[in-house]
Short mmCIF file of C-alpha atoms in Angstrom, two decimals:
data_model
loop_
_atom_site.label_atom_id
_atom_site.label_comp_id
_atom_site.label_asym_id
_atom_site.label_seq_id
_atom_site.Cartn_x
_atom_site.Cartn_y
_atom_site.Cartn_z
CA UNK L 1 28.40 -48.42 -22.14
CA UNK L 2 31.92 -46.84 -22.44
CA UNK L 3 32.36 -43.50 -20.97
CA UNK L 4 33.49 -40.52 -22.89
CA UNK L 5 37.08 -39.85 -22.64
CA UNK L 6 38.27 -36.17 -22.45
CA UNK L 7 41.63 -35.59 -23.62
CA UNK L 8 41.18 -31.79 -24.40
CA UNK L 9 44.66 -30.14 -24.72
CA UNK L 10 46.53 -33.56 -24.81
CA UNK L 11 48.04 -32.91 -28.13
CA UNK L 12 47.16 -28.97 -28.85
CA UNK L 13 48.10 -27.79 -25.42
CA UNK L 14 44.82 -25.76 -25.22
CA UNK L 15 43.15 -27.24 -21.94
CA UNK L 16 40.21 -26.28 -19.90
CA UNK L 17 42.13 -23.59 -17.78
CA UNK L 18 42.74 -21.84 -21.27
CA UNK L 19 38.98 -22.17 -22.23
CA UNK L 20 38.16 -20.82 -18.75
CA UNK L 21 40.46 -17.79 -19.78
CA UNK L 22 38.96 -17.04 -23.01
CA UNK L 23 35.40 -17.12 -21.39
CA UNK L 24 36.52 -14.59 -18.45
CA UNK L 25 37.99 -12.08 -21.07
CA UNK L 26 34.56 -12.27 -22.77
CA UNK L 27 32.78 -11.94 -19.50
CA UNK L 28 33.49 -8.05 -18.98
CA UNK L 29 29.67 -7.11 -19.67
CA UNK L 30 28.45 -9.63 -16.94
CA UNK L 31 30.76 -7.28 -14.20
CA UNK L 32 28.80 -4.34 -15.64
CA UNK L 33 25.50 -5.97 -15.25
CA UNK L 34 26.54 -7.02 -11.53
CA UNK L 35 27.70 -3.62 -10.89
CA UNK L 36 24.54 -1.91 -12.07
CA UNK L 37 22.48 -4.43 -10.10
CA UNK L 38 24.28 -3.71 -6.79
CA UNK L 39 24.08 0.04 -7.61
CA UNK L 40 20.10 -0.29 -8.05
CA UNK L 41 19.82 -2.22 -4.85
CA UNK L 42 21.83 0.50 -2.68
CA UNK L 43 19.90 3.19 -4.47
CA UNK L 44 16.47 1.50 -3.60
CA UNK L 45 17.70 0.73 0.15
CA UNK L 46 18.68 4.57 0.51
CA UNK L 47 15.17 5.57 -0.69
CA UNK L 48 13.80 3.01 1.78
CA UNK L 49 15.54 4.68 4.62
CA UNK L 50 14.52 8.18 3.63
CA UNK L 51 11.27 6.74 3.20
CA UNK L 52 11.17 5.27 7.34
CA UNK L 53 12.84 8.85 8.29
CA UNK L 54 10.09 10.87 6.47
CA UNK L 55 7.33 8.61 8.02
CA UNK L 56 8.79 9.38 11.74
CA UNK L 57 8.89 13.05 10.74
CA UNK L 58 5.36 12.99 9.32
CA UNK L 59 4.01 11.44 12.77
CA UNK L 60 5.92 13.75 15.04
CA UNK L 61 4.70 16.77 12.79
CA UNK L 62 0.93 15.31 13.39
CA UNK L 63 1.41 15.87 17.23
CA UNK L 64 1.90 19.23 16.88
CA UNK L 65 -1.55 19.62 15.31
CA UNK L 66 -3.23 18.43 18.29
CA UNK L 67 -4.32 20.60 21.13
CA UNK L 68 -2.80 18.59 23.81
CA UNK L 69 0.42 19.74 22.44
CA UNK L 70 -0.42 23.32 23.24
CA UNK L 71 -2.48 23.06 26.10
CA UNK L 72 -1.07 20.67 28.44
CA UNK L 73 -1.25 21.03 32.11
CA UNK L 74 0.55 20.00 35.12
CA UNK L 75 -1.27 19.56 38.66
CA UNK L 76 0.20 19.09 42.05
CA UNK L 77 -1.63 18.61 45.26
CA UNK L 78 0.13 19.45 48.46
CA UNK L 79 -1.03 16.41 50.16
CA UNK L 80 -1.08 13.36 47.72
CA UNK L 81 -2.04 10.97 50.72
CA UNK L 82 -5.57 12.52 51.21
CA UNK L 83 -6.06 14.25 47.84
CA UNK L 84 -4.99 13.36 44.08
CA UNK L 85 -5.47 15.20 41.04
CA UNK L 86 -5.94 14.62 37.33
CA UNK L 87 -6.49 17.12 34.62
CA UNK L 88 -7.61 17.77 31.13
CA UNK L 89 -6.03 20.08 28.61
CA UNK L 90 -8.80 22.56 29.11
CA UNK L 91 -8.28 22.69 32.80
CA UNK L 92 -8.50 25.93 34.55
CA UNK L 93 -5.33 27.44 35.54
CA UNK L 94 -4.66 28.60 39.14
CA UNK L 95 -3.97 27.77 43.09
CA UNK L 96 -7.37 25.99 44.97
CA UNK L 97 -7.67 25.65 48.40
CA UNK L 98 -9.21 22.16 49.42
CA UNK L 99 -10.37 20.97 52.67
CA UNK L 100 -11.86 17.53 52.87
CA UNK L 101 -14.11 17.13 55.97
CA UNK L 102 -15.71 13.85 54.94
CA UNK L 103 -15.25 11.09 52.25
CA UNK L 104 -18.39 9.67 50.66
CA UNK L 105 -19.36 6.04 51.77
CA UNK L 106 -21.68 3.48 50.70
CA UNK L 107 -24.87 1.71 52.80
CA UNK L 108 -23.77 -1.57 53.96
CA UNK L 109 -25.80 -4.40 55.71
CA UNK L 110 -24.05 -6.95 57.70
CA UNK L 111 -25.82 -10.24 58.58
CA UNK L 112 -25.73 -11.96 61.79
CA UNK L 113 -23.19 -15.19 61.90
CA UNK L 114 -24.78 -18.04 59.54
CA UNK L 115 -23.97 -21.29 61.06
CA UNK L 116 -23.42 -24.11 58.99
CA UNK L 117 -23.07 -28.10 60.17
CA UNK L 118 -19.32 -27.80 61.08
CA UNK L 119 -19.49 -23.86 61.42
CA UNK L 120 -15.65 -24.02 59.86
CA UNK L 121 -16.44 -23.61 56.07
CA UNK L 122 -18.30 -21.34 53.60
CA UNK L 123 -18.33 -24.33 51.31
CA UNK L 124 -21.09 -26.30 53.11
CA UNK L 125 -24.32 -26.76 52.10
CA UNK L 126 -26.70 -25.02 54.55
CA UNK L 127 -29.85 -26.96 53.76
CA UNK L 128 -31.96 -23.53 53.22
CA UNK L 129 -34.47 -23.65 50.51
CA UNK L 130 -36.33 -20.47 49.43
CA UNK L 131 -35.81 -17.29 48.06
CA UNK L 132 -35.22 -13.88 49.12
CA UNK L 133 -35.16 -10.25 47.25
CA UNK L 134 -33.18 -7.06 47.48
CA UNK L 135 -35.05 -3.79 46.86
CA UNK L 136 -32.83 -0.57 46.64
CA UNK L 137 -34.06 2.95 46.56
CA UNK L 138 -33.86 3.15 42.69
CA UNK L 139 -36.46 0.35 42.41
CA UNK L 140 -38.90 1.24 39.65
CA UNK L 141 -42.37 -0.05 40.59
CA UNK L 142 -43.70 0.87 37.21
CA UNK L 143 -41.02 -1.58 35.56
CA UNK L 144 -40.94 -4.73 37.72
CA UNK L 145 -39.60 -6.80 35.10
CA UNK L 146 -36.49 -4.73 35.06
CA UNK L 147 -36.09 -4.74 39.02
CA UNK L 148 -36.21 -8.44 39.37
CA UNK L 149 -33.75 -8.97 42.34
CA UNK L 150 -35.42 -12.32 43.57
CA UNK L 151 -32.86 -14.86 44.43
CA UNK L 152 -33.49 -18.68 44.59
CA UNK L 153 -31.83 -20.71 47.21
CA UNK L 154 -31.50 -24.61 46.92
CA UNK L 155 -30.91 -27.05 49.88
CA UNK L 156 -27.20 -27.63 48.41
CA UNK L 157 -26.25 -24.21 48.31
CA UNK L 158 -23.15 -23.13 50.71
CA UNK L 159 -22.81 -19.67 52.10
CA UNK L 160 -20.24 -19.16 49.21
CA UNK L 161 -23.01 -20.13 46.55
CA UNK L 162 -25.60 -17.53 48.01
CA UNK L 163 -23.23 -14.84 47.67
CA UNK L 164 -22.16 -15.73 44.33
CA UNK L 165 -25.79 -15.64 43.18
CA UNK L 166 -26.31 -12.34 44.89
CA UNK L 167 -23.50 -10.75 42.76
CA UNK L 168 -24.75 -12.38 39.41
CA UNK L 169 -27.60 -9.96 40.21
CA UNK L 170 -25.40 -7.04 40.90
CA UNK L 171 -25.93 -5.32 37.81
CA UNK L 172 -29.74 -4.73 38.30
CA UNK L 173 -29.75 -4.89 42.12
CA UNK L 174 -27.26 -2.34 42.74
CA UNK L 175 -26.09 -4.38 45.70
CA UNK L 176 -22.77 -6.28 46.05
CA UNK L 177 -22.12 -9.26 48.54
CA UNK L 178 -18.86 -10.67 50.27
CA UNK L 179 -18.39 -12.87 53.20
CA UNK L 180 -16.41 -12.23 56.31
CA UNK L 181 -16.53 -14.72 59.65
CA UNK L 182 -19.67 -16.39 58.32
CA UNK L 183 -21.48 -13.25 57.80
CA UNK L 184 -22.79 -11.69 54.36
CA UNK L 185 -22.09 -7.84 53.98
CA UNK L 186 -24.21 -6.28 51.61
CA UNK L 187 -22.67 -2.81 49.88
CA UNK L 188 -24.69 -0.38 47.95
CA UNK L 189 -22.79 -0.06 44.72
CA UNK L 190 -23.45 3.66 44.90
CA UNK L 191 -22.31 5.78 47.65
CA UNK L 192 -24.52 8.46 49.60
CA UNK L 193 -27.49 8.52 52.16
CA UNK L 194 -29.35 5.51 50.16
CA UNK L 195 -31.18 2.42 51.40
CA UNK L 196 -32.04 -1.00 50.42
CA UNK L 197 -34.34 -3.44 51.81
CA UNK L 198 -34.02 -7.48 52.21
CA UNK L 199 -37.34 -9.35 52.00
CA UNK L 200 -38.46 -12.96 51.15
CA UNK L 201 -38.97 -15.89 53.35
CA UNK L 202 -35.10 -16.84 53.65
CA UNK L 203 -34.14 -13.28 54.63
CA UNK L 204 -34.53 -13.93 58.52
CA UNK L 205 -32.59 -17.18 58.36
CA UNK L 206 -29.88 -15.65 56.34
CA UNK L 207 -29.70 -12.68 59.11
CA UNK L 208 -30.61 -9.97 56.65
CA UNK L 209 -34.25 -9.23 57.84
CA UNK L 210 -34.01 -6.28 60.45
CA UNK L 211 -37.64 -7.00 61.63
CA UNK L 212 -36.88 -10.70 62.38
CA UNK L 213 -37.03 -12.03 66.01
CA UNK L 214 -34.22 -13.91 67.38
CA UNK L 215 -30.42 -13.55 67.46
CA UNK L 216 -29.94 -13.32 63.88
CA UNK L 217 -30.18 -9.68 62.76
CA UNK L 218 -28.36 -7.35 60.34
CA UNK L 219 -26.69 -4.30 61.25
CA UNK L 220 -27.24 -1.44 58.74
CA UNK L 221 -24.50 1.57 58.64
CA UNK L 222 -26.34 4.34 56.61
CA UNK L 223 -23.86 5.76 53.59
CA UNK L 224 -23.04 9.65 53.24
CA UNK L 225 -21.83 12.11 50.99
CA UNK L 226 -18.54 13.49 50.61
CA UNK L 227 -18.11 16.94 51.80
CA UNK L 228 -15.47 19.25 50.75
CA UNK L 229 -14.56 23.16 50.56
CA UNK L 230 -13.21 24.48 47.84
CA UNK L 231 -11.81 28.17 47.93
CA UNK L 232 -14.58 28.55 50.79
CA UNK L 233 -17.42 26.93 49.00
CA UNK L 234 -19.04 23.97 50.77
CA UNK L 235 -19.78 21.06 48.58
CA UNK L 236 -21.26 17.79 48.86
CA UNK L 237 -21.12 14.78 46.12
CA UNK L 238 -22.08 11.01 46.34
CA UNK L 239 -18.66 10.08 44.99
CA UNK L 240 -14.95 10.24 46.25
CA UNK L 241 -14.03 11.17 42.47
CA UNK L 242 -15.48 14.63 41.77
CA UNK L 243 -15.27 16.04 38.27
CA UNK L 244 -17.71 18.86 38.07
CA UNK L 245 -16.42 21.35 40.71
CA UNK L 246 -13.13 22.97 39.26
CA UNK L 247 -13.39 22.46 35.14
CA UNK L 248 -11.24 19.98 33.74
CA UNK L 249 -9.84 18.74 37.13
CA UNK L 250 -10.95 15.57 38.81
CA UNK L 251 -10.36 15.28 42.51
CA UNK L 252 -10.21 12.06 44.08
CA UNK L 253 -10.31 12.11 47.70
CA UNK L 254 -8.39 9.61 49.79
CA UNK L 255 -8.58 11.01 53.41
CA UNK L 256 -10.04 13.82 55.91
CA UNK L 257 -7.85 16.71 55.95
CA UNK L 258 -6.25 18.03 59.38
CA UNK L 259 -8.57 20.41 60.96
CA UNK L 260 -7.86 23.93 59.49
CA UNK L 261 -5.28 22.74 57.33
CA UNK L 262 -6.55 22.97 53.63
CA UNK L 263 -4.60 21.19 51.04
CA UNK L 264 -3.34 23.34 48.16
CA UNK L 265 -4.00 22.32 44.49
CA UNK L 266 -1.88 24.03 41.68
CA UNK L 267 -3.03 24.13 37.95
CA UNK L 268 -0.36 25.34 35.72
CA UNK L 269 0.73 25.21 31.94
CA UNK L 270 3.02 22.14 31.13
CA UNK L 271 5.26 24.15 28.73
CA UNK L 272 7.76 21.20 29.04
CA UNK L 273 5.66 18.91 27.43
CA UNK L 274 5.15 21.63 24.43
CA UNK L 275 8.87 22.17 24.01
CA UNK L 276 9.70 18.43 24.14
CA UNK L 277 7.19 17.71 21.06
CA UNK L 278 8.75 20.60 19.12
CA UNK L 279 12.34 19.33 20.07
CA UNK L 280 11.33 15.88 18.77
CA UNK L 281 10.49 17.43 15.48
CA UNK L 282 13.49 19.63 15.19
CA UNK L 283 15.57 16.35 15.98
CA UNK L 284 13.78 14.06 13.39
CA UNK L 285 14.00 17.11 10.92
CA UNK L 286 17.63 16.90 11.08
CA UNK L 287 18.14 13.36 10.93
CA UNK L 288 16.27 13.36 7.70
CA UNK L 289 18.30 16.31 6.28
CA UNK L 290 21.47 14.76 7.70
CA UNK L 291 20.92 11.59 5.82
CA UNK L 292 19.44 13.26 2.61
CA UNK L 293 22.77 15.15 2.49
CA UNK L 294 25.13 12.05 2.84
CA UNK L 295 23.25 10.62 -0.11
CA UNK L 296 23.37 13.67 -2.20
CA UNK L 297 27.37 14.37 -1.33
CA UNK L 298 29.48 14.61 -4.08
CA UNK L 299 32.67 14.31 -2.09
CA UNK L 300 35.71 15.60 -3.43
CA UNK L 301 35.82 15.14 -6.94
CA UNK L 302 39.79 16.04 -7.15
CA UNK L 303 40.46 13.27 -4.74
CA UNK L 304 41.77 10.02 -6.51
CA UNK L 305 39.45 7.47 -4.44
CA UNK L 306 36.63 10.13 -4.28
CA UNK L 307 33.54 8.39 -2.62
CA UNK L 308 30.13 9.82 -3.52
CA UNK L 309 26.55 9.42 -2.06
CA UNK L 310 24.31 6.86 -3.10
CA UNK L 311 22.02 9.20 -4.61
CA UNK L 312 24.34 11.80 -5.63
CA UNK L 313 22.38 14.06 -8.48
CA UNK L 314 19.16 12.62 -8.27
CA UNK L 315 16.93 15.48 -8.77
CA UNK L 316 13.60 14.29 -6.85
CA UNK L 317 15.96 13.87 -3.62
CA UNK L 318 17.02 17.55 -4.56
CA UNK L 319 13.69 19.03 -4.43
CA UNK L 320 12.73 16.95 -1.53
CA UNK L 321 15.80 18.66 0.44
CA UNK L 322 14.74 22.01 -0.83
CA UNK L 323 11.36 21.88 -0.24
CA UNK L 324 11.76 20.71 3.72
CA UNK L 325 14.62 23.49 4.07
CA UNK L 326 12.09 26.23 2.56
CA UNK L 327 9.18 25.42 4.86
CA UNK L 328 11.24 25.19 7.93
CA UNK L 329 12.47 28.92 7.29
CA UNK L 330 9.35 30.23 5.50
CA UNK L 331 6.72 32.58 7.04
CA UNK L 332 3.18 31.52 7.73
CA UNK L 333 0.16 33.29 6.62
CA UNK L 334 -1.75 32.75 9.65
CA UNK L 335 -3.23 36.13 10.55
CA UNK L 336 -0.89 36.49 13.60
CA UNK L 337 1.56 39.53 13.51
CA UNK L 338 3.57 38.68 16.66
CA UNK L 339 4.78 34.86 15.51
CA UNK L 340 5.38 34.71 11.54
CA UNK L 341 8.01 31.98 11.38
CA UNK L 342 10.17 29.40 13.12
CA UNK L 343 12.75 31.92 14.30
CA UNK L 344 10.21 33.85 16.21
CA UNK L 345 10.00 30.60 18.33
CA UNK L 346 13.86 30.25 18.68
CA UNK L 347 13.93 27.70 15.90
CA UNK L 348 16.88 28.83 13.54
CA UNK L 349 18.38 27.06 10.36
CA UNK L 350 22.03 27.32 9.37
CA UNK L 351 23.50 27.37 5.92
CA UNK L 352 23.70 23.44 6.07
CA UNK L 353 19.98 23.15 6.56
CA UNK L 354 20.53 21.77 10.27
CA UNK L 355 17.90 23.50 12.59
CA UNK L 356 18.59 24.27 16.34
CA UNK L 357 15.93 25.37 18.80
CA UNK L 358 16.31 28.07 21.65
CA UNK L 359 14.12 26.60 24.23
CA UNK L 360 14.07 29.64 26.45
CA UNK L 361 12.78 31.78 23.61
CA UNK L 362 10.17 29.21 22.90
CA UNK L 363 9.12 28.87 26.32
CA UNK L 364 8.67 32.60 26.42
CA UNK L 365 6.75 32.66 23.22
CA UNK L 366 4.43 29.65 25.00
CA UNK L 367 3.84 31.75 27.96
CA UNK L 368 2.96 34.97 26.28
CA UNK L 369 0.75 33.30 23.40
CA UNK L 370 0.42 29.71 23.18
CA UNK L 371 -2.58 30.14 20.56
CA UNK L 372 -0.34 31.96 18.33
CA UNK L 373 2.27 29.45 18.65
CA UNK L 374 -0.19 26.70 17.73
CA UNK L 375 -1.09 28.58 14.61
CA UNK L 376 2.32 28.68 13.40
CA UNK L 377 2.12 24.92 13.29
CA UNK L 378 -1.50 24.29 12.30
CA UNK L 379 -4.08 26.78 11.12
CA UNK L 380 -6.75 26.91 8.27
CA UNK L 381 -8.23 29.58 6.21
CA UNK L 382 -11.97 29.22 4.82
CA UNK L 383 -12.44 30.59 1.48
CA UNK L 384 -15.26 30.68 -1.15
CA UNK L 385 -14.82 30.22 -4.93
CA UNK L 386 -17.45 30.03 -7.82
CA UNK L 387 -17.05 27.07 -9.88
CA UNK L 388 -17.91 26.67 -13.70
CA UNK L 389 -21.51 25.92 -12.83
CA UNK L 390 -21.55 29.41 -10.65
CA UNK L 391 -22.29 27.65 -7.48
CA UNK L 392 -20.34 28.85 -4.46
CA UNK L 393 -17.88 26.08 -3.16
CA UNK L 394 -16.50 26.43 0.26
CA UNK L 395 -12.61 25.47 0.57
CA UNK L 396 -10.23 25.34 3.15
CA UNK L 397 -6.60 26.41 2.81
CA UNK L 398 -3.92 24.95 5.41
CA UNK L 399 -1.32 27.44 6.35
CA UNK L 400 0.34 26.05 9.47
CA UNK L 401 4.12 24.79 8.78
CA UNK L 402 3.29 21.21 10.05
CA UNK L 403 0.32 21.07 7.27
CA UNK L 404 2.42 22.07 4.80
CA UNK L 405 5.43 20.16 5.61
CA UNK L 406 3.07 16.91 5.93
CA UNK L 407 1.75 17.72 2.72
CA UNK L 408 4.96 17.51 1.19
CA UNK L 409 6.10 14.23 2.90
CA UNK L 410 3.00 12.78 2.09
CA UNK L 411 3.62 13.18 -1.59
CA UNK L 412 6.72 11.28 -1.11
CA UNK L 413 5.56 8.26 1.36
CA UNK L 414 1.91 7.31 0.61
CA UNK L 415 1.79 4.11 -0.51
CA UNK L 416 1.56 2.96 -3.96
CA UNK L 417 1.14 6.25 -5.55
CA UNK L 418 4.01 8.00 -3.67
CA UNK L 419 7.12 9.21 -5.30
CA UNK L 420 9.26 6.54 -3.26
CA UNK L 421 6.93 3.87 -4.27
CA UNK L 422 6.98 4.91 -7.73
CA UNK L 423 10.68 4.81 -7.44
CA UNK L 424 10.83 1.52 -5.72
CA UNK L 425 8.67 -0.16 -8.52
CA UNK L 426 11.06 1.36 -11.13
CA UNK L 427 13.98 -0.16 -9.35
CA UNK L 428 12.48 -3.62 -8.77
CA UNK L 429 11.72 -3.64 -12.57
CA UNK L 430 15.23 -2.39 -13.64
CA UNK L 431 16.65 -5.24 -11.08
CA UNK L 432 14.54 -7.54 -12.64
CA UNK L 433 15.63 -6.71 -16.20
CA UNK L 434 19.12 -6.86 -14.99
CA UNK L 435 18.66 -10.33 -13.50
CA UNK L 436 17.15 -11.59 -16.99
CA UNK L 437 20.00 -10.10 -19.07
CA UNK L 438 22.47 -11.76 -16.52
CA UNK L 439 20.77 -15.18 -16.83
CA UNK L 440 20.71 -14.81 -20.96
CA UNK L 441 24.34 -13.70 -20.80
CA UNK L 442 25.33 -16.76 -18.71
CA UNK L 443 23.41 -18.94 -20.94
CA UNK L 444 25.45 -17.34 -23.92
CA UNK L 445 28.72 -17.76 -22.03
CA UNK L 446 27.97 -21.62 -21.38
CA UNK L 447 27.15 -22.20 -24.90
CA UNK L 448 30.23 -20.45 -26.22
CA UNK L 449 32.14 -22.48 -23.74
CA UNK L 450 30.77 -25.47 -24.77
CA UNK L 451 31.58 -24.66 -28.41
CA UNK L 452 35.29 -23.98 -27.52
CA UNK L 453 35.57 -27.18 -25.81
CA UNK L 454 33.93 -28.82 -28.71
CA UNK L 455 36.16 -27.01 -31.14
CA UNK L 456 39.51 -27.51 -29.50
CA UNK L 457 38.58 -31.46 -28.62
CA UNK L 458 38.06 -31.65 -32.71
CA UNK L 459 41.53 -30.13 -32.95
CA UNK L 460 43.22 -32.43 -30.36
CA UNK L 461 41.45 -35.22 -32.16
CA UNK L 462 42.80 -34.25 -35.43
CA UNK L 463 46.28 -33.63 -34.14
CA UNK L 464 46.19 -37.19 -32.46
CA UNK L 465 44.87 -38.80 -35.70
CA UNK L 466 47.79 -36.93 -37.59
CA UNK L 467 50.77 -38.06 -35.24
CA UNK L 468 49.02 -41.53 -35.74
CA UNK L 469 49.33 -41.17 -39.67
CA UNK L 470 52.80 -39.81 -39.00
CA UNK L 471 53.93 -42.84 -36.93
CA UNK L 472 52.33 -45.57 -39.48
CA UNK L 473 54.33 -43.68 -42.32
CA UNK L 474 57.39 -43.58 -40.63
CA UNK L 475 57.04 -47.18 -39.71
CA UNK L 476 56.37 -48.05 -43.41
CA UNK L 477 59.49 -46.23 -44.31
CA UNK L 478 61.61 -48.06 -42.00
CA UNK L 479 60.21 -51.41 -43.03
CA UNK L 480 61.14 -50.50 -46.72
CA UNK L 481 64.53 -49.22 -45.86
CA UNK L 482 65.46 -52.39 -44.18
CA UNK L 483 64.11 -54.80 -46.66
CA UNK L 484 66.62 -53.28 -49.30
#
């Protein structure tokens, strides 16, 4: 099959370059489409960035609605090698004198040396066959099925196997086991002056029967409670982690105090943590307002190459900006007269919307009345109203700055139904429509190009035929003239 020959422009001078120029001249609409597509994509991405910044502000505002943000505590111990402290947010403030006289210990029972054939390994079978049992003072005679601490030993069991079987029963027996120098050491899992006994036909052979005759006998060391003196009051507890002496404070005893040298525990307000949380909100607020301002910036309209923000003139974004700035400066109806707005805490907003925190003034307000500071950020007012059915309905009105600002932000960032999500869907649809228009336009251009090529090819063909006919006629005239 012969291939087609393209001789476009051979006679007319209208070649493929000319056709491309004609198509390019008609593709101005395509440029408008792609420019609009790029503009919509930039706007969508700008809103996406705004959503991320708003979400971060929403989370930081939420931290100011927690008691921990305004009731933080710092705690110090004058000797952490002997006493460490942890506190809850409601810990009592003050200085406490603590003298540790005795640490709590657990009762232990150490067997005599248990010989194996070689006497060198705890993994060697002992050749013992029988049972032994462990009974601690919590044993309930009325519920023997829940206190089955009997342990079966087989001839092939080694010392390590036996200790493993004991520890498998620890949850019910309350006794742990370990091996040191071919000896079993049993330890009560609870501290204090407690007892446990070992019985059964193998107790003596394992060196755990204090009544057995012979050389393998256990050594029992009774446990005892911890003793400490807090502000002159002597206290005993069966643990070294004491949570019920100072409200909200856990004392962890690690060593005995020097005689007549009590340690000092200080519990104080941690205002630095609160200030840091509020500063974090201020910084994120500024980040949001700065970015929003950039998107709405009209630039310099008089400049020849003026550059504006991506979302300049967007009324939805203007409302967001206005709402955030208004909430940052508005008075809060929280029933407190001493702290009514953010400026009372040292937070001021300039004409551009940028907020600044005076940490010294905030620290002073926190020291004076931390509850009032919290109420500025988070407070609710319960009210009642009568509905259409004349039923009393209880409602709760949120008055705090963080509550109102989070409510505003939530209307923008809520998934699927939020303002930004709705805008994003609209952008997607518009971009999709433009893509469809671009595809259709390109198809039309391709068809028009094909038509141009076909038309100019026909012109070249006609011109070629005309030239051929002219040559034929000329040859005929020349032949006729020569014959005369």
